[in-house]
JSON list of C-alpha atoms in Angstrom, two decimals:
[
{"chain": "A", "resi": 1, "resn": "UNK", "atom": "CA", "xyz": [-2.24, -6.72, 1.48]},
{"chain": "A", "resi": 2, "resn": "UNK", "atom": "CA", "xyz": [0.28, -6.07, 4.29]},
{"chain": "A", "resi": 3, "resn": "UNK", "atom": "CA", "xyz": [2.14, -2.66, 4.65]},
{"chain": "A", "resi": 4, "resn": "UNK", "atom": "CA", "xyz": [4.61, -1.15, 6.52]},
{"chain": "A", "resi": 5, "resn": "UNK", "atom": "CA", "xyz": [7.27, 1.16, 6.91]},
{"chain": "A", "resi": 6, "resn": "UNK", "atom": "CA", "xyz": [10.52, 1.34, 8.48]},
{"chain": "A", "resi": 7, "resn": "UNK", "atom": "CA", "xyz": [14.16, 2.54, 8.28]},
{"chain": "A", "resi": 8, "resn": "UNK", "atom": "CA", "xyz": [17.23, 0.98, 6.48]},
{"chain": "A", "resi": 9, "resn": "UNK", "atom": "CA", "xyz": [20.28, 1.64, 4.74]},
{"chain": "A", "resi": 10, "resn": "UNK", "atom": "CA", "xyz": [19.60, 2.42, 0.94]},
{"chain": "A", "resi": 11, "resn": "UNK", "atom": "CA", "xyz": [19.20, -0.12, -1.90]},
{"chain": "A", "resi": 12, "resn": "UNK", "atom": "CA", "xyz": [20.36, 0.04, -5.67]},
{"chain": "A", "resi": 13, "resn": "UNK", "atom": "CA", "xyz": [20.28, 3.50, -5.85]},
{"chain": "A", "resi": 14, "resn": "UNK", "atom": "CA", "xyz": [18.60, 4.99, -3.29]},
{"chain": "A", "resi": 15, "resn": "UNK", "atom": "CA", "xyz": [15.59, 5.84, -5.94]},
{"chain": "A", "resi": 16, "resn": "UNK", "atom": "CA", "xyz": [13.93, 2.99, -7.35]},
{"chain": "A", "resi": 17, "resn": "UNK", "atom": "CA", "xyz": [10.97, 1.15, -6.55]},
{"chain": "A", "resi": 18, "resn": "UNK", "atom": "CA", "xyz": [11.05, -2.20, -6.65]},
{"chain": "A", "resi": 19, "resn": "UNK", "atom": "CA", "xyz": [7.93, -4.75, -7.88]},
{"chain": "A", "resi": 20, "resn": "UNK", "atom": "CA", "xyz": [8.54, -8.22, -7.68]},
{"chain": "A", "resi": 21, "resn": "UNK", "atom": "CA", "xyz": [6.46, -11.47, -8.00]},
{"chain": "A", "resi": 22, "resn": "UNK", "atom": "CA", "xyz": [3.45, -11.87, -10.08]},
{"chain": "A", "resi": 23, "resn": "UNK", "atom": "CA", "xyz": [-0.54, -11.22, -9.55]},
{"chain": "A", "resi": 24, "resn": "UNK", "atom": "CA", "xyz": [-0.42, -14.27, -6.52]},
{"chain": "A", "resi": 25, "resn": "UNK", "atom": "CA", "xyz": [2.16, -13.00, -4.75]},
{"chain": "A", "resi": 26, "resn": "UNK", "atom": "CA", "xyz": [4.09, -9.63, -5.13]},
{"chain": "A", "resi": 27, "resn": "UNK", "atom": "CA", "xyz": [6.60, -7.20, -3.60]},
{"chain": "A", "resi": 28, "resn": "UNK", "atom": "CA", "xyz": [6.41, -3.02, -3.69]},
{"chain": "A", "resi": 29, "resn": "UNK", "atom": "CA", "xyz": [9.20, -1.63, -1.99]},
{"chain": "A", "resi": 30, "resn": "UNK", "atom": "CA", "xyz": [10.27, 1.69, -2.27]},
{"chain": "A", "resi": 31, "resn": "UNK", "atom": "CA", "xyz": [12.10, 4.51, -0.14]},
{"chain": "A", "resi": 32, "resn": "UNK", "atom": "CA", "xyz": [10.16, 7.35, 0.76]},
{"chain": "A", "resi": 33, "resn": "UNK", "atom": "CA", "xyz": [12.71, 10.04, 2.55]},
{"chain": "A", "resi": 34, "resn": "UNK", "atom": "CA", "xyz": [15.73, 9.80, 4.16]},
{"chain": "A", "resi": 35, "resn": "UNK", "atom": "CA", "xyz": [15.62, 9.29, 8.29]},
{"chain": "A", "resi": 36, "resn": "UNK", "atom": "CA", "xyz": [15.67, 12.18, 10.01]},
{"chain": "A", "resi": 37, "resn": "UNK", "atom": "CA", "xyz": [17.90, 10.54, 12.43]},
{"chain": "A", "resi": 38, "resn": "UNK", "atom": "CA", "xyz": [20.52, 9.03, 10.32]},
{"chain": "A", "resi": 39, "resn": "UNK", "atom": "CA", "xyz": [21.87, 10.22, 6.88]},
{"chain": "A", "resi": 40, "resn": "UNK", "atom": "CA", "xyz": [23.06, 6.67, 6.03]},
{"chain": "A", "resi": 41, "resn": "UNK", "atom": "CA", "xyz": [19.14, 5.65, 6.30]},
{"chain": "A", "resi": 42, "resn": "UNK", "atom": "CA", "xyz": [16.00, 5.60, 4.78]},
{"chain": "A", "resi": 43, "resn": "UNK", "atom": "CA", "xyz": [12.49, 5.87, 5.76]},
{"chain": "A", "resi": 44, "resn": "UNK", "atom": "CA", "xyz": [10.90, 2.20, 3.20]},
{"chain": "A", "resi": 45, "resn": "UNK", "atom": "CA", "xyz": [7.41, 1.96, 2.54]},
{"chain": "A", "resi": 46, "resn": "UNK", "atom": "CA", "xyz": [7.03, -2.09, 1.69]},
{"chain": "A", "resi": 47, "resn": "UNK", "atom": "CA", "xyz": [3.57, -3.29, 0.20]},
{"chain": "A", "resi": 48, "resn": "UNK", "atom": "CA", "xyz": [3.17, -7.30, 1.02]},
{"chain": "A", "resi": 49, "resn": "UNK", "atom": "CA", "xyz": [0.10, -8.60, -1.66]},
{"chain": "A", "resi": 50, "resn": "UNK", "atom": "CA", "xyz": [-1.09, -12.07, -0.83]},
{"chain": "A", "resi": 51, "resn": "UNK", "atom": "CA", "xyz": [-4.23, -12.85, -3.33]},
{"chain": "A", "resi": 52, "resn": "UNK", "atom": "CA", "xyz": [-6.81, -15.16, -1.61]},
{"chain": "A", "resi": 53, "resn": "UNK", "atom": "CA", "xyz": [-6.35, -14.24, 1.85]},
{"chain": "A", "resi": 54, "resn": "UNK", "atom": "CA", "xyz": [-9.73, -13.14, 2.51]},
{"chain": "A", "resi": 55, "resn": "UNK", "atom": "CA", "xyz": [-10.78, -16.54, 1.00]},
{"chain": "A", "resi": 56, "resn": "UNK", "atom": "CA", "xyz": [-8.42, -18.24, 3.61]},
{"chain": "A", "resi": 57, "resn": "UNK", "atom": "CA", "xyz": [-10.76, -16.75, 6.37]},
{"chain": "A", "resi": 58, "resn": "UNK", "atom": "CA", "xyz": [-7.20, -15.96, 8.18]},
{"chain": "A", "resi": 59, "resn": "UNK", "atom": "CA", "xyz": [-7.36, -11.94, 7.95]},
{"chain": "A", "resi": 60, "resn": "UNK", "atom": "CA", "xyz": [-8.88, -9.03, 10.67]},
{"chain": "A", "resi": 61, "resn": "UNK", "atom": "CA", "xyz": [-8.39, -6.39, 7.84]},
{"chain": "A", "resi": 62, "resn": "UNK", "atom": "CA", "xyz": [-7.58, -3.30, 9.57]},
{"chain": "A", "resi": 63, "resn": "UNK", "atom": "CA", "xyz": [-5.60, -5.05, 12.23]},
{"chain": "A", "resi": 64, "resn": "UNK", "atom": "CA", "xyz": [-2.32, -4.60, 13.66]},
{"chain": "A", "resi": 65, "resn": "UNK", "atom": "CA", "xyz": [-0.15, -8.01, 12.60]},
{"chain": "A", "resi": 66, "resn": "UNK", "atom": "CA", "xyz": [2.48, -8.77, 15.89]},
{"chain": "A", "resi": 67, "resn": "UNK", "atom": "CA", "xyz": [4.22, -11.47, 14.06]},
{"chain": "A", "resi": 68, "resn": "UNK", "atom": "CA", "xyz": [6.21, -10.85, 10.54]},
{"chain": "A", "resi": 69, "resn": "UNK", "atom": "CA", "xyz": [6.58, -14.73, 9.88]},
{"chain": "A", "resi": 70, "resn": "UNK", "atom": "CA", "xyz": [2.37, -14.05, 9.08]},
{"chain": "A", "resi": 71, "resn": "UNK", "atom": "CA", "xyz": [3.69, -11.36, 6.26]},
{"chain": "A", "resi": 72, "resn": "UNK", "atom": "CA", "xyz": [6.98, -13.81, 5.25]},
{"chain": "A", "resi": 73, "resn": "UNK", "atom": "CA", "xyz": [5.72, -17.65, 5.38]},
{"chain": "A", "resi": 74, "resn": "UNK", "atom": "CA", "xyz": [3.89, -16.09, 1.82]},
{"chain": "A", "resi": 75, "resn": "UNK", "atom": "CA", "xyz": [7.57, -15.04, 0.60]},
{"chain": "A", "resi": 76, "resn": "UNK", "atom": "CA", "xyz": [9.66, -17.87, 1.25]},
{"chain": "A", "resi": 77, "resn": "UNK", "atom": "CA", "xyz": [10.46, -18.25, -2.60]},
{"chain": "A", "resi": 78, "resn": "UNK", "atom": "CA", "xyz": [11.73, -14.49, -2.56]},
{"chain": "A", "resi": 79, "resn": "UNK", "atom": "CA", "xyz": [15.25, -14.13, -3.21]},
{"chain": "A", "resi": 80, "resn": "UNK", "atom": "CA", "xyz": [16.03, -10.36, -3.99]},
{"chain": "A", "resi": 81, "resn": "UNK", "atom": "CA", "xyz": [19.67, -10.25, -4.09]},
{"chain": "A", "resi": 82, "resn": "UNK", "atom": "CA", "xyz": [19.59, -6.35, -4.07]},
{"chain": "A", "resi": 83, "resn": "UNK", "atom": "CA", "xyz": [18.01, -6.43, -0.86]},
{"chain": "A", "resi": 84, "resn": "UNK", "atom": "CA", "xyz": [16.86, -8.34, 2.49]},
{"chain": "A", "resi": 85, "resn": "UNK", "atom": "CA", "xyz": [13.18, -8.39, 2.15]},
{"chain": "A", "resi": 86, "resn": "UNK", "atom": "CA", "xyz": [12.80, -10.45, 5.09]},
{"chain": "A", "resi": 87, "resn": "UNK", "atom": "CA", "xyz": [15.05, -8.31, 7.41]},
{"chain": "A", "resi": 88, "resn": "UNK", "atom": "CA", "xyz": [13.21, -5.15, 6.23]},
{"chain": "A", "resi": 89, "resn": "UNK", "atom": "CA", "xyz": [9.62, -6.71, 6.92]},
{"chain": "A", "resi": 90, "resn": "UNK", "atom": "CA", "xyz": [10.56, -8.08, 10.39]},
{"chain": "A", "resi": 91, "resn": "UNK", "atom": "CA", "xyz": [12.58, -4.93, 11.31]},
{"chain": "A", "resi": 92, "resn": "UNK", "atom": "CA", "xyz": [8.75, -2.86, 10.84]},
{"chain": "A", "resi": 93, "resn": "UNK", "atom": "CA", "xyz": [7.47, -1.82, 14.12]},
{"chain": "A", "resi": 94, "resn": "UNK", "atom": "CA", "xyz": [3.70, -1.54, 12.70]},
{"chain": "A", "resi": 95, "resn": "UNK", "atom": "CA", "xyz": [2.28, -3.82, 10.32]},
{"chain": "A", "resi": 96, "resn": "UNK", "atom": "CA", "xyz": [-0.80, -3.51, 9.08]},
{"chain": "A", "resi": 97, "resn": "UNK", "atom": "CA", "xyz": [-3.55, -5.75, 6.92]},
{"chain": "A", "resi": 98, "resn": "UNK", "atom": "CA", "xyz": [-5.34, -3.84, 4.51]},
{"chain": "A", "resi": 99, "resn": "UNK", "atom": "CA", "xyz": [-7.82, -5.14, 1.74]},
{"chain": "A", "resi": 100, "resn": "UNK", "atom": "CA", "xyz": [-7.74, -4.47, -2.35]},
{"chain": "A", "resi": 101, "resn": "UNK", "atom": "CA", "xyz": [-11.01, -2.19, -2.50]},
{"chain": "A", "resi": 102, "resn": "UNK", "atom": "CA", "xyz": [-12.15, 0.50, -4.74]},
{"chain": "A", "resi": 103, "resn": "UNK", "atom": "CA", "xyz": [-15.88, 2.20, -6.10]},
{"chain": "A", "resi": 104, "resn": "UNK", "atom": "CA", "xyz": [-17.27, 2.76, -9.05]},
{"chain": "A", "resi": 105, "resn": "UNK", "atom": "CA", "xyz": [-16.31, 5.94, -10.29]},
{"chain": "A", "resi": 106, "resn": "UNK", "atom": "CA", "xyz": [-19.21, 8.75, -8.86]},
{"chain": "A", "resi": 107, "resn": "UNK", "atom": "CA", "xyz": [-21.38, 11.04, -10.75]},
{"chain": "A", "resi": 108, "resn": "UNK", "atom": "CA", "xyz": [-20.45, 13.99, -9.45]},
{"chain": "A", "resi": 109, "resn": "UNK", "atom": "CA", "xyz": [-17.96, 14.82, -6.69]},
{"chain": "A", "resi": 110, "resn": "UNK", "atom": "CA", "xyz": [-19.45, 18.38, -5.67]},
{"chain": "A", "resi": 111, "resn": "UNK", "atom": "CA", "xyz": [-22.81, 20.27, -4.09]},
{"chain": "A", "resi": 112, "resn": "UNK", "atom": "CA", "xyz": [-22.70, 23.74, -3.36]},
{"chain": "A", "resi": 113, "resn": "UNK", "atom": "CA", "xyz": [-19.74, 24.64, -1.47]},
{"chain": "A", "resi": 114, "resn": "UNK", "atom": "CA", "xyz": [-18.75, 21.39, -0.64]},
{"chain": "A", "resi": 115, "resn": "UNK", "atom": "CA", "xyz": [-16.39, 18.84, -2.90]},
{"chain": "A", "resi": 116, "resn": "UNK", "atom": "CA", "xyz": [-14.67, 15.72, -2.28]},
{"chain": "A", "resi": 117, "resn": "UNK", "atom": "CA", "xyz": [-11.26, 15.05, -3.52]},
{"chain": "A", "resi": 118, "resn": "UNK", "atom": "CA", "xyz": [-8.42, 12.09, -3.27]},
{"chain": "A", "resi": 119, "resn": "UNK", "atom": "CA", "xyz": [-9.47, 8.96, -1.96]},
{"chain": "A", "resi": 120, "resn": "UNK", "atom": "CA", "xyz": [-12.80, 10.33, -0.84]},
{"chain": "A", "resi": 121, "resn": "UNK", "atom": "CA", "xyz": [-13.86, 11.31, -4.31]},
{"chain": "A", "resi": 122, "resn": "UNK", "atom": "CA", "xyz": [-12.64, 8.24, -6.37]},
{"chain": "A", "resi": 123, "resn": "UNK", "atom": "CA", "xyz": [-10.93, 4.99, -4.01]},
{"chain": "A", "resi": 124, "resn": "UNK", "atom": "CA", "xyz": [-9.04, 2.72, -6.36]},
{"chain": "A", "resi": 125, "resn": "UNK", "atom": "CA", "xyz": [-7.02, -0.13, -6.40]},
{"chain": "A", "resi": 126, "resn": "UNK", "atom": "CA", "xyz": [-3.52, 1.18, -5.34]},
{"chain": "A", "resi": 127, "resn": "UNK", "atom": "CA", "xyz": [-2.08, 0.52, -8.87]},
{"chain": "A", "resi": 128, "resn": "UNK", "atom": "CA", "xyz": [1.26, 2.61, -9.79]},
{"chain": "A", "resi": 129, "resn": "UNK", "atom": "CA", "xyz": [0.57, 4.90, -6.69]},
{"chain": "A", "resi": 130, "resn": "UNK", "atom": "CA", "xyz": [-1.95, 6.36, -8.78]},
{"chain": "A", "resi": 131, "resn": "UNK", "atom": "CA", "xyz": [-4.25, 7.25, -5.68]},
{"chain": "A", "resi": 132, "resn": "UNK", "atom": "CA", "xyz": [-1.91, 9.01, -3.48]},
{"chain": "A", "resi": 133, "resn": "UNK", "atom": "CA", "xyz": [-0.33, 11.36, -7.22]},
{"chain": "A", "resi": 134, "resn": "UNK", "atom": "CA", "xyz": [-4.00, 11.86, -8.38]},
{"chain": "A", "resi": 135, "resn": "UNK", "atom": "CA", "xyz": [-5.06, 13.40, -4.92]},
{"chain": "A", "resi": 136, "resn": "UNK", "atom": "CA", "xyz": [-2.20, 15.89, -5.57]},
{"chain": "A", "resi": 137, "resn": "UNK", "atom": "CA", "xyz": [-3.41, 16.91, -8.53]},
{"chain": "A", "resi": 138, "resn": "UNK", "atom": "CA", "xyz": [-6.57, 17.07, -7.47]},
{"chain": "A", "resi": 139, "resn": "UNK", "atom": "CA", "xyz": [-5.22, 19.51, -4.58]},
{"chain": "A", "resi": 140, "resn": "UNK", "atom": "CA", "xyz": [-3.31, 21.71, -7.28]},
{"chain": "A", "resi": 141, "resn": "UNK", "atom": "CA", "xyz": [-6.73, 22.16, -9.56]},
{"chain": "A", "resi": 142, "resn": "UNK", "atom": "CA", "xyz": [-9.01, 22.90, -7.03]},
{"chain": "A", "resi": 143, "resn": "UNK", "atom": "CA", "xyz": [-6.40, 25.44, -5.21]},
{"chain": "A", "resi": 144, "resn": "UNK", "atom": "CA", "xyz": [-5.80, 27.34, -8.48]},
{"chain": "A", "resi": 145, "resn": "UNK", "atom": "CA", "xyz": [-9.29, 27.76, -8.93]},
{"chain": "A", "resi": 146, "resn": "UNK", "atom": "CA", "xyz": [-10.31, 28.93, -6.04]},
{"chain": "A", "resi": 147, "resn": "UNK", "atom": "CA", "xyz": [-7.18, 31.07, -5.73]},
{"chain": "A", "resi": 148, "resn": "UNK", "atom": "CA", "xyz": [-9.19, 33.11, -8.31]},
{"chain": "A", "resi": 149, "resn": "UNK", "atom": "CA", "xyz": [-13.08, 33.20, -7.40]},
{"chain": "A", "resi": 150, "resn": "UNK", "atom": "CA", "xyz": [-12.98, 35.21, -4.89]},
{"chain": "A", "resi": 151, "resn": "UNK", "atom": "CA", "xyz": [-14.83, 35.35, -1.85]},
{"chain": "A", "resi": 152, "resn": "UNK", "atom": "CA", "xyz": [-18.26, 35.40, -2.88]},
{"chain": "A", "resi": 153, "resn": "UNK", "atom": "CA", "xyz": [-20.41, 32.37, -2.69]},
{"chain": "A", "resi": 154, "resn": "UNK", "atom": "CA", "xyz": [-21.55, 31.99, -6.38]},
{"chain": "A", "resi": 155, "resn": "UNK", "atom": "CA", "xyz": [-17.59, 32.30, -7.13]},
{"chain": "A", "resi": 156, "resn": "UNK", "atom": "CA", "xyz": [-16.80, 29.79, -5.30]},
{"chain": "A", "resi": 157, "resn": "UNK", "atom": "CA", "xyz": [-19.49, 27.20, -6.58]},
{"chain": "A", "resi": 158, "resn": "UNK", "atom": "CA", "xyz": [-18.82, 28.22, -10.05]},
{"chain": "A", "resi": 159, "resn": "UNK", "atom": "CA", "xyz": [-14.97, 27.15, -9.17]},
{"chain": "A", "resi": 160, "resn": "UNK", "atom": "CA", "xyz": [-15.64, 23.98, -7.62]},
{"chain": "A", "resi": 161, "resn": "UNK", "atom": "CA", "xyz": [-18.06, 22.74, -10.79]},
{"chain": "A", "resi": 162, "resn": "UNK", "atom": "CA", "xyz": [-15.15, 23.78, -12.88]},
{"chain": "A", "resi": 163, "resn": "UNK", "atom": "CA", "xyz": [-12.89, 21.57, -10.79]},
{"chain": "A", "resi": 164, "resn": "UNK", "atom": "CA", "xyz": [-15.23, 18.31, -10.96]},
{"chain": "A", "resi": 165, "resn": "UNK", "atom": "CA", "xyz": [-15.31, 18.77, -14.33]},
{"chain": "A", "resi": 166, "resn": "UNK", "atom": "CA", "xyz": [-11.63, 18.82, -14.93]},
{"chain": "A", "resi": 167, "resn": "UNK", "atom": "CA", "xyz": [-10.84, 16.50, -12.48]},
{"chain": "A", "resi": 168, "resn": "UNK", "atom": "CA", "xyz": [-13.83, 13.91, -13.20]},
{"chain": "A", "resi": 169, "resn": "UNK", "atom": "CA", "xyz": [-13.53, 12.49, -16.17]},
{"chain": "A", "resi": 170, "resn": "UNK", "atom": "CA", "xyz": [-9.35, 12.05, -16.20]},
{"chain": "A", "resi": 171, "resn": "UNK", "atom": "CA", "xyz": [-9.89, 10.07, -12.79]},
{"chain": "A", "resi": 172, "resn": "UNK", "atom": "CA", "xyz": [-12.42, 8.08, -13.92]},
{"chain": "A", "resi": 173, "resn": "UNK", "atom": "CA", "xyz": [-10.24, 7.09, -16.47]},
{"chain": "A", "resi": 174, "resn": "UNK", "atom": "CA", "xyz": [-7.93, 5.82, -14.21]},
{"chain": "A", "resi": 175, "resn": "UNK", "atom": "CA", "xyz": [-9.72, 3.99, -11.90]},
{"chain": "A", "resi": 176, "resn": "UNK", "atom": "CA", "xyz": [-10.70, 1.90, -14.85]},
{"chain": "A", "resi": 177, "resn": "UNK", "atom": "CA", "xyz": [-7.27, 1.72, -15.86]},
{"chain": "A", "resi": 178, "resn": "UNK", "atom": "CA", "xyz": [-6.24, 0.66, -12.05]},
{"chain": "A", "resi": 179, "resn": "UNK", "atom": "CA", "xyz": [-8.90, -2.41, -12.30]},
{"chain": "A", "resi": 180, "resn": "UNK", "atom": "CA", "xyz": [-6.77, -3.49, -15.76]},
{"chain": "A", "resi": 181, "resn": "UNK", "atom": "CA", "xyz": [-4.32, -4.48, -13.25]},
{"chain": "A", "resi": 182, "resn": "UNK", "atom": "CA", "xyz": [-1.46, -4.12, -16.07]},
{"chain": "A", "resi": 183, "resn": "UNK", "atom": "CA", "xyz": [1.46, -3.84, -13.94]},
{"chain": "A", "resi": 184, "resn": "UNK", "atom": "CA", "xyz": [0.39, -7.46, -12.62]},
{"chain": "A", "resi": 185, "resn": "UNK", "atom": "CA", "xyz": [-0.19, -8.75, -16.00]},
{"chain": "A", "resi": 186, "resn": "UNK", "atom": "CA", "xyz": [3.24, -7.84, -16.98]},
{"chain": "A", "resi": 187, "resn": "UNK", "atom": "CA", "xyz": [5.03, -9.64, -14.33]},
{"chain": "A", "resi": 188, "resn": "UNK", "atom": "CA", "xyz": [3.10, -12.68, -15.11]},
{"chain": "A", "resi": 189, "resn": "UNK", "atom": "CA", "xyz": [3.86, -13.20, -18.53]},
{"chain": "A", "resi": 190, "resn": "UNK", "atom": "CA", "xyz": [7.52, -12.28, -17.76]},
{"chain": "A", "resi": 191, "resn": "UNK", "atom": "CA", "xyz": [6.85, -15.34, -15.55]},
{"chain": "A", "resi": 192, "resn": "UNK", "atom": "CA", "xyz": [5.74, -17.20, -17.93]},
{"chain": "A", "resi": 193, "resn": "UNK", "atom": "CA", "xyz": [8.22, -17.17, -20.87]},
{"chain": "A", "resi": 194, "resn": "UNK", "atom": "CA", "xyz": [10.81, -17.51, -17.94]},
{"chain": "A", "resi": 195, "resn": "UNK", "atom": "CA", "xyz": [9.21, -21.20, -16.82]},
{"chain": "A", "resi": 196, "resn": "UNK", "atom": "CA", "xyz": [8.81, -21.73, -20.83]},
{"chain": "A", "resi": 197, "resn": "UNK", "atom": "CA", "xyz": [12.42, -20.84, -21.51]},
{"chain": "A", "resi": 198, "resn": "UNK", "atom": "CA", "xyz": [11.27, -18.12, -24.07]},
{"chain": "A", "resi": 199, "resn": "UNK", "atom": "CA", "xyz": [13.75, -15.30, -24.41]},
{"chain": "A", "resi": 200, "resn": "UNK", "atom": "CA", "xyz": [12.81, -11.76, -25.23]},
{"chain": "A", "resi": 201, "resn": "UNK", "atom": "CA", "xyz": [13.04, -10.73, -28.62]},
{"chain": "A", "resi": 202, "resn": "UNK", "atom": "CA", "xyz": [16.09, -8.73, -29.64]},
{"chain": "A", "resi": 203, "resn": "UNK", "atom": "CA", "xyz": [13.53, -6.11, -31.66]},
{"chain": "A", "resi": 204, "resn": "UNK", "atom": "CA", "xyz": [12.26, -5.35, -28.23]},
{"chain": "A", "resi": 205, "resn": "UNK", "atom": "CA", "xyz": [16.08, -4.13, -26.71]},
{"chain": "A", "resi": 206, "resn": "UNK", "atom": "CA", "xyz": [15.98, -0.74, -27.59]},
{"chain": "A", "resi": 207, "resn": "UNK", "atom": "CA", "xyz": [12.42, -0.47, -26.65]},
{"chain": "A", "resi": 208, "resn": "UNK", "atom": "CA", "xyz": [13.88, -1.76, -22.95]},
{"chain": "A", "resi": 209, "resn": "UNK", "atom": "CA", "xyz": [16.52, 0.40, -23.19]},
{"chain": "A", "resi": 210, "resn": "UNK", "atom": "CA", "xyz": [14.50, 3.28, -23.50]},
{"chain": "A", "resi": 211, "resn": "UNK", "atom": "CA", "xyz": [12.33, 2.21, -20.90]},
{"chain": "A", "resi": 212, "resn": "UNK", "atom": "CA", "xyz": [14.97, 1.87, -18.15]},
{"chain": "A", "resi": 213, "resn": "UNK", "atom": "CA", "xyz": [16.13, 5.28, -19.17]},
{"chain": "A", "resi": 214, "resn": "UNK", "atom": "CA", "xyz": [12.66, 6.75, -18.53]},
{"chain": "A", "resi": 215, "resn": "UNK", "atom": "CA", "xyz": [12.13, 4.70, -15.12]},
{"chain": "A", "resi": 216, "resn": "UNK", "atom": "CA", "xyz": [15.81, 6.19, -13.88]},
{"chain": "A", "resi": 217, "resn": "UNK", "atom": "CA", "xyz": [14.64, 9.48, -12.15]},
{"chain": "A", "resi": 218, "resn": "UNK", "atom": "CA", "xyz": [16.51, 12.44, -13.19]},
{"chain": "A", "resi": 219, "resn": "UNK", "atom": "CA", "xyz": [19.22, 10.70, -15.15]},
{"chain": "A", "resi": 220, "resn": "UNK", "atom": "CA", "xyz": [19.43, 10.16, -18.97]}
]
């Protein structure tokens, strides 16, 4: 997958993320803050997935890409007409080439005093940016603890067993849940009844409706 950031005017909005394609070849864009040097401007995080690059044998992962056309000759059937996908990718000073990895989930993410947490603890495909929101939280559990165990060693080993096991199991959970790939699966069969001419059912409208309510941060 190719990623970037960079800074441009506001789309929709100004709050929603954006996933478009199917399991091949898909889109994530979504703004992150606004520029610190413009309050008509953005900072956009933009995720580029390509599936069988690493077959191709064209891909350094970890590399620095120089040329956007390598990101954009995958998305010449894009037409978002929200949004200038190909503007925003070639207008990204950095890109980058990253690959799809994760780990099984571990047996235990502490010994003594010492614990892992976020990415270190439990990698995992970057599905619904559940690795960067389940870091948080494990950031918030393990800071509450120790905010009461005191100074003492045995306090403090106590707290971080308590953390792996409330942490643990929930994450483990997901990182299953991330390999499901269900986001993906979605946009395909969306796909599909589209080529097929298949409609969605009207039972499923208020179902949407609710939905699209839900996905519209802090409105109703």
């Amino acid at each position: 997958m190719f990623r970037g950031v960079t800074t441009s005017a506001p789309f929709l909005d100004g709050e929603t993320m954006i996933l478009s394609g199917n399991s091949q070849l898909k889109l994530v864009i979504y703004p992150i803050q606004w520029s610190e040097s413009s309050s008509a401007l953005q900072l956009i995080n933009w995720v580029a997935e390509v599936d069988g690059l690493s077959d191709a044998g064209e891909i350094n992962y970890g590399a620095k890409i120089d040329d956007a056309e390598q990101v954009l000759k995958h998305f010449v059937r894009f037409d978002l007409p929200f949004l200038n996908h190909a503007q925003l990718i070639k207008s990204t000073r950095h890109i980058f080439v990253w690959p799809m990895v994760d780990c099984d989930p571990l047996a235990s993410w502490v010994q003594g005093r010492v614990a892992l947490l976020g990415d270190a603890a439990h990698p995992m495909y970057p599905i619904g940016s559940n690795g960067g929101s389940t870091a948080i939280q494990d950031a918030a559990a393990i800071a509450e603890l120790l905010s009461t165990a005191g100074s003492d060693g045995p306090g403090i080993e106590a707290a971080l067993v308590e953390y792996q096991q409330q942490r643990l199991p929930v994450v483990s959970d997901v990182q299953h849940a991330c390999r499901l790939m269900l986001p993906e699966k979605v946009m395909d069969e969306v796909e599909h009844r589209v080529a097929r001419g298949t409609t969605i059912p009207a039972r499923y409208g208020e179902n949407l409706q609710i939905a699209l309510r839900l996905a519209q941060k802090g409105r109703t």
